[in-house]
Short mmCIF file of C-alpha atoms in Angstrom, two decimals:
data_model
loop_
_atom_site.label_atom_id
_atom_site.label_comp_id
_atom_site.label_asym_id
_atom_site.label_seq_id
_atom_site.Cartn_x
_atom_site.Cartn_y
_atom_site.Cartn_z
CA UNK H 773 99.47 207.10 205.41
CA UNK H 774 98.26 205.95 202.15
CA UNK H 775 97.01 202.83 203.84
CA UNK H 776 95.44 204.35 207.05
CA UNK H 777 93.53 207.01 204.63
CA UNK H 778 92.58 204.59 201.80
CA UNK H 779 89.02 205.36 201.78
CA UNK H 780 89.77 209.57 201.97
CA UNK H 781 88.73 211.38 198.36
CA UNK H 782 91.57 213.16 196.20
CA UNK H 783 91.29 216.60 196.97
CA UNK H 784 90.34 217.77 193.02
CA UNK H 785 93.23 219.89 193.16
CA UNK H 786 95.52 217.30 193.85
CA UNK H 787 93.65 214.97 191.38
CA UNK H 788 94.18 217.35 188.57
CA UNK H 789 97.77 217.66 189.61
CA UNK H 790 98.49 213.83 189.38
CA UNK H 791 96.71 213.49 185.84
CA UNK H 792 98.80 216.30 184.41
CA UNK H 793 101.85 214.50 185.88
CA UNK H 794 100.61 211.33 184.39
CA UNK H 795 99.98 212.31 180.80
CA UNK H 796 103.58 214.20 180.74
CA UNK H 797 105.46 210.97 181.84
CA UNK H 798 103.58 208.86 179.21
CA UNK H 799 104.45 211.76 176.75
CA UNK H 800 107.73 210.66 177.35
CA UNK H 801 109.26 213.37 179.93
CA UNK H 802 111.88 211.79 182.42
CA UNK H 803 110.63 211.64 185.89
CA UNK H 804 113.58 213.95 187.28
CA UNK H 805 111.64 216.50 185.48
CA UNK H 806 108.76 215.74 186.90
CA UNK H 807 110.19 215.22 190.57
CA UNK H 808 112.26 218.69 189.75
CA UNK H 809 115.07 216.31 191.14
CA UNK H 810 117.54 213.44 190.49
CA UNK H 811 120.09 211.68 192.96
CA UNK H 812 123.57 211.25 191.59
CA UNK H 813 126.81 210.01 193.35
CA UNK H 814 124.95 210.64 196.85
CA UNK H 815 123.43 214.15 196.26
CA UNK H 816 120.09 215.79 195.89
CA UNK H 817 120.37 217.84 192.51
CA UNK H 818 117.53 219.95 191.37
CA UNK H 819 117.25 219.12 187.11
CA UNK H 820 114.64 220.62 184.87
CA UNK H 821 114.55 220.74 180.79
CA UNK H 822 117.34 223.40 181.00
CA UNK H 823 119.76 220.56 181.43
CA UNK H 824 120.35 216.54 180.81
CA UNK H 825 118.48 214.26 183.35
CA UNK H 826 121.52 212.76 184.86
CA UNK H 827 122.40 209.07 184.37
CA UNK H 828 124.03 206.76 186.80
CA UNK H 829 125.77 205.52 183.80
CA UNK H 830 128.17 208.38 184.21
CA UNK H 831 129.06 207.50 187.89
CA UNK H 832 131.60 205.35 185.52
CA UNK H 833 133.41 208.35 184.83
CA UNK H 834 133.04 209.79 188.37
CA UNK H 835 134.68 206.95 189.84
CA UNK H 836 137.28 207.18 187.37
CA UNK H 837 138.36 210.60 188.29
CA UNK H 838 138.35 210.10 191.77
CA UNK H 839 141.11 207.64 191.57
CA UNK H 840 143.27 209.89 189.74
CA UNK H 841 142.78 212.96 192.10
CA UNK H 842 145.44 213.15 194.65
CA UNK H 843 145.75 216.15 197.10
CA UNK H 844 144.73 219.63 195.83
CA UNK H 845 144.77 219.32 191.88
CA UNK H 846 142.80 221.50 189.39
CA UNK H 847 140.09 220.04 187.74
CA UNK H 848 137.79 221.09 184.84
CA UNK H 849 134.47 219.57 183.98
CA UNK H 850 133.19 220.12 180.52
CA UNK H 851 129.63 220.81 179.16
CA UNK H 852 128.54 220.51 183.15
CA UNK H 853 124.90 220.88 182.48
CA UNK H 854 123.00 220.19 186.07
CA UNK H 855 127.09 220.09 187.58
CA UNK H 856 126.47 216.50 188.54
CA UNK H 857 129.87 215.54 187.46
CA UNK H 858 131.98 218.80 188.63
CA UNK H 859 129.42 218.54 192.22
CA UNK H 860 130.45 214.87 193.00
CA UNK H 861 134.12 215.75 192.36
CA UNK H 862 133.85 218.50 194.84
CA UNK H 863 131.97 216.72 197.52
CA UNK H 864 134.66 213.51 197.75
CA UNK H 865 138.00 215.44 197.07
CA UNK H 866 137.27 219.07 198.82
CA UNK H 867 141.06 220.01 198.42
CA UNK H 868 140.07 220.17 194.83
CA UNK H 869 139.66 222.89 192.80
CA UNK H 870 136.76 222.22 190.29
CA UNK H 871 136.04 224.55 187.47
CA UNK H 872 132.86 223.50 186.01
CA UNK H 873 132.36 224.79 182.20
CA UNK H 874 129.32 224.72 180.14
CA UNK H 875 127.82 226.66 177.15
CA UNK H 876 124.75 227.20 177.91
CA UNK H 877 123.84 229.83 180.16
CA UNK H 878 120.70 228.29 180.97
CA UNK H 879 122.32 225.30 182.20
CA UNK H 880 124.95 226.90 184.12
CA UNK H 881 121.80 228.13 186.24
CA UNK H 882 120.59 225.05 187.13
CA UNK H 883 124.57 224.26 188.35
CA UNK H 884 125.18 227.09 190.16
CA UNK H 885 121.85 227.08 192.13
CA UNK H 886 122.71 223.17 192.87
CA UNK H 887 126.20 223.96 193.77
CA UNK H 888 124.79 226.71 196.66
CA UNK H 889 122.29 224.55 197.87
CA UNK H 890 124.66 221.59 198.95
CA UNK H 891 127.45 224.43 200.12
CA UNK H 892 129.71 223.19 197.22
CA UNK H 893 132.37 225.82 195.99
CA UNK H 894 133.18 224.70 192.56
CA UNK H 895 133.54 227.56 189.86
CA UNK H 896 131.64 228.08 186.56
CA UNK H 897 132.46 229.39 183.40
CA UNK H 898 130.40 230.02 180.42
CA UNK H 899 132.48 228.85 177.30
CA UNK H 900 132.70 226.81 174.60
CA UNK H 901 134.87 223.23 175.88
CA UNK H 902 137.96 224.94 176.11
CA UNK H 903 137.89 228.22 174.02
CA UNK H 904 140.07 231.16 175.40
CA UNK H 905 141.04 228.97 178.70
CA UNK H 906 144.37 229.64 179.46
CA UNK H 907 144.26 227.50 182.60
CA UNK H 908 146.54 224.51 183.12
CA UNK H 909 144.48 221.27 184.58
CA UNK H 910 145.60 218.00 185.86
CA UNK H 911 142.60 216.29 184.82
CA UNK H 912 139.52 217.00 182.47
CA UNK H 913 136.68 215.26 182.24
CA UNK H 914 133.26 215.41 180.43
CA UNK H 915 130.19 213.79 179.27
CA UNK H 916 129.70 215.62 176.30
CA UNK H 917 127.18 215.37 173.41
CA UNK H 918 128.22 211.87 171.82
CA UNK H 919 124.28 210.90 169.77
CA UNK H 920 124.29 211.15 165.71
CA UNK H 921 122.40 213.49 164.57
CA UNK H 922 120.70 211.30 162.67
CA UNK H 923 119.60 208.80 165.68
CA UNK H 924 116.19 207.64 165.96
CA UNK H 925 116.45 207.19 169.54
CA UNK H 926 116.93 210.95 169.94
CA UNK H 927 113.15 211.17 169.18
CA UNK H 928 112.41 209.59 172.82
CA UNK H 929 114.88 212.12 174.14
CA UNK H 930 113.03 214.91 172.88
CA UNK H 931 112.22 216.51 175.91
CA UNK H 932 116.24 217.04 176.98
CA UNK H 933 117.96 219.73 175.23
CA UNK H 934 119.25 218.76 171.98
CA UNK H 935 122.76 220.30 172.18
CA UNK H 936 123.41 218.51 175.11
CA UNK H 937 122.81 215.61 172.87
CA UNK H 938 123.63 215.39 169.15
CA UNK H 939 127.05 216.16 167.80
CA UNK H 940 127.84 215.42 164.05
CA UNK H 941 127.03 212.64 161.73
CA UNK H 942 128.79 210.14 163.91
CA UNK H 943 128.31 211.40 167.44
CA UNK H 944 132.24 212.15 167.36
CA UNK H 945 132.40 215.97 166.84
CA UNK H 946 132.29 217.13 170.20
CA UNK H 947 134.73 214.69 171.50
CA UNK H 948 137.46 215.42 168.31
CA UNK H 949 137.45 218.85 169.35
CA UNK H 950 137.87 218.29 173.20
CA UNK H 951 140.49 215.94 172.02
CA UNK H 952 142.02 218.43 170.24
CA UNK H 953 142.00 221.27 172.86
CA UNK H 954 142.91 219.47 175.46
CA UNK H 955 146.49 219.29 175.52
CA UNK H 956 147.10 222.88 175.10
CA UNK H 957 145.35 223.27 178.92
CA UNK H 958 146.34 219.51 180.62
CA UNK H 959 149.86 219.84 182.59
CA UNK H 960 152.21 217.71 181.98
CA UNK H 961 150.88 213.67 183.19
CA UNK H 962 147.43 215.25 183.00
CA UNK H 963 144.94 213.08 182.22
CA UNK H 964 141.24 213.37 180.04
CA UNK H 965 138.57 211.12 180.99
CA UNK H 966 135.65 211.35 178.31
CA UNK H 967 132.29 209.26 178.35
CA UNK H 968 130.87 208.42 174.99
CA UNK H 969 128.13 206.13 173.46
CA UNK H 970 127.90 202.38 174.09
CA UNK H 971 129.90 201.59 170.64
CA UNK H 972 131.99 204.72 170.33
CA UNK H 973 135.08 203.33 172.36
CA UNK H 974 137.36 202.08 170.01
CA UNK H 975 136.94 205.36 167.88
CA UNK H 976 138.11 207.36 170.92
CA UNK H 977 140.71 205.60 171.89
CA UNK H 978 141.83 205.73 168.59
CA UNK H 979 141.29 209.33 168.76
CA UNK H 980 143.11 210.02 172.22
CA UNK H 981 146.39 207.84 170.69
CA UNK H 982 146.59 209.91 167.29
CA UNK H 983 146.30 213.70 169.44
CA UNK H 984 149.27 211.60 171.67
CA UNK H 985 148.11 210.57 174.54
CA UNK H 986 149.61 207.64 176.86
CA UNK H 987 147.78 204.92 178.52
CA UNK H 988 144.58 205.12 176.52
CA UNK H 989 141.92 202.65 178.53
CA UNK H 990 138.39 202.26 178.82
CA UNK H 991 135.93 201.83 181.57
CA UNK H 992 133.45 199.69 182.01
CA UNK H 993 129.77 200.58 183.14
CA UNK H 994 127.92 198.34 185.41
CA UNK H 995 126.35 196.87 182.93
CA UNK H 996 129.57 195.79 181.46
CA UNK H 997 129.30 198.48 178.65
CA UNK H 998 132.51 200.46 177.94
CA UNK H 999 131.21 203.90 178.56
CA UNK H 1000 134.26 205.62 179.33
CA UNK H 1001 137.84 205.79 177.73
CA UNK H 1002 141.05 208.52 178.71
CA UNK H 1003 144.49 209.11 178.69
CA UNK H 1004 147.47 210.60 180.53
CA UNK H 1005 148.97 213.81 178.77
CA UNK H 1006 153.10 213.34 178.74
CA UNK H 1007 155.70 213.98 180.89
CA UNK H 1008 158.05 216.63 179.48
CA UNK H 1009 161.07 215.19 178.33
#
C-alpha cells in the first residue's frame, strides 16, 4: 500500500500521531508500549507501563516448565505482571491448573484482561510471592525482580515499573525470600524454576542447595547466557 500510495500526503492527524510516537521511542519507551502489544511464546498480549515489557529471554524458563508438567498438576506463577509466563503455561498444558500471583493490582489488570481475551482460564491472586498461600504446588516458577538497586542500567529502564525491577543491594532479595517460602507450598518432588540476571546463577544455585533443594541446574538462554536455575523439592522419606 505504502508503495502504490507513495506520492499521497500524511493526513496531519496521522502525522502528528507518528512524531509523538517517534519522540517517545527515542525517549527511551519500549515499543510494546507503544504498539500496546508484545508476542510471547505464540500469543498476542496487550502490555502497557502497568507491567514489564516481556522478554523472549524468559521463554528459557517457559520451556523449562513445560518439560516438567505432566498431566493435570498445580502450578503457581509468581510476580505475573502482563501473565506472559502463567498464559503460555496454560495455553500448552490445558490440564493445568495455573494460579498466577502478583502484587500489584495494577498489573494483575493487564493479566486478567489478557487472560479473557485469548479464552485462557488461569487464576489470579493479589499477594505478596507466597504470603498467606496455603496451597500445595508441584511447580513454581517466576521471573521476579533480580536488578541492584544501585544499577545504572535501570536508568534506560525507566519507563517499566521499578518494583518489577530492583530488589536489594545485590538483585538477590526477591529471590532469597521466594527461596525461602517456597518449600512450605511445593509438594513433595516439587520443583522451583526462577530466572535471574545474566551473572546471578551461581548465587542461586547456591541459594536453592542451602534452603535444600535437589538437582539444582541452570538453563541456558539462546544466547548461551544462564538465565535460569531450579530445583526439585524432596521426596518424603
Amino acid at each position: 500500500w505504502l508503495v502504490a500510495h507513495d506520492g499521497d500526503a500524511v493526513p496531519d492527524q496521522a502525522a502528528r500521531r507518528f512524531d509523538d510516537l517517534c519522540r517517545r521511542r527515542a525517549d527511551g519507551e519500549p515499543v510494546a508500549y507503544l504498539t500496546g502489544c508484545k508476542e510471547f511464546f505464540g500469543l498476542t498480549l496487550q502490555v502497557d507501563a502497568r507491567v514489564l515489557d516481556p522478554r523472549a529471554d524468559t521463554e528459557t524458563l517457559v520451556e523449562w516448565a513445560l518439560e516438567l508438567i505432566d498431566g493435570p498438576m498445580r502450578v503457581a506463577d509468581l510476580g505475573t505482571g502482563s501473565g506472559a509466563i502463567a498464559l503460555a503455561l496454560q495455553s500448552q498444558r490445558p490440564a493445568t491448573q495455573v494460579i498466577a500471583v502478583d502484587a500489584s493490582a495494577a498489573a494483575l489488570e493487564v493479566a486478567r484482561a489478557n487472560a479473557t481475551r485469548l479464552g485462557l482460564p488461569v487464576t489470579f491472586r493479589q499477594g505478596s510471592w507466597l504470603d498467606g498461600d496455603a496451597t500445595r504446588y508441584d511447580l513454581i516458577v517466576s521471573n521476579p525482580p533480580y536488578v541492584a538497586a544501585t544499577d545504572p542500567h535501570l536508568a534506560a529502564l525507566r519507563h517499566e515499573p521499578p518494583q518489577a525491577l530492583a530488589s536489594g543491594p545485590d538483585g538477590l532479595a526477591d529471590i532469597r525470600e521466594i527461596i525461602r517460602q517456597a518449600p512450605g507450598c511445593l509438594e513433595p518432588g516439587g520443583w522451583l524454576l526462577l530466572e535471574h540476571g545474566h551473572d546471578q546463577a551461581q548465587a542461586v544455585r547456591s541459594l536453592l542447595a542451602a534452603r535444600g533443594f535437589a538437582q539444582v541446574a541452570s538453563r541456558k538462554d539462546l544466547a548461551g547466557i544462564e538465565r535460569c536455575s531450579g530445583g526439585q523439592w524432596p521426596e518424603r522419606g
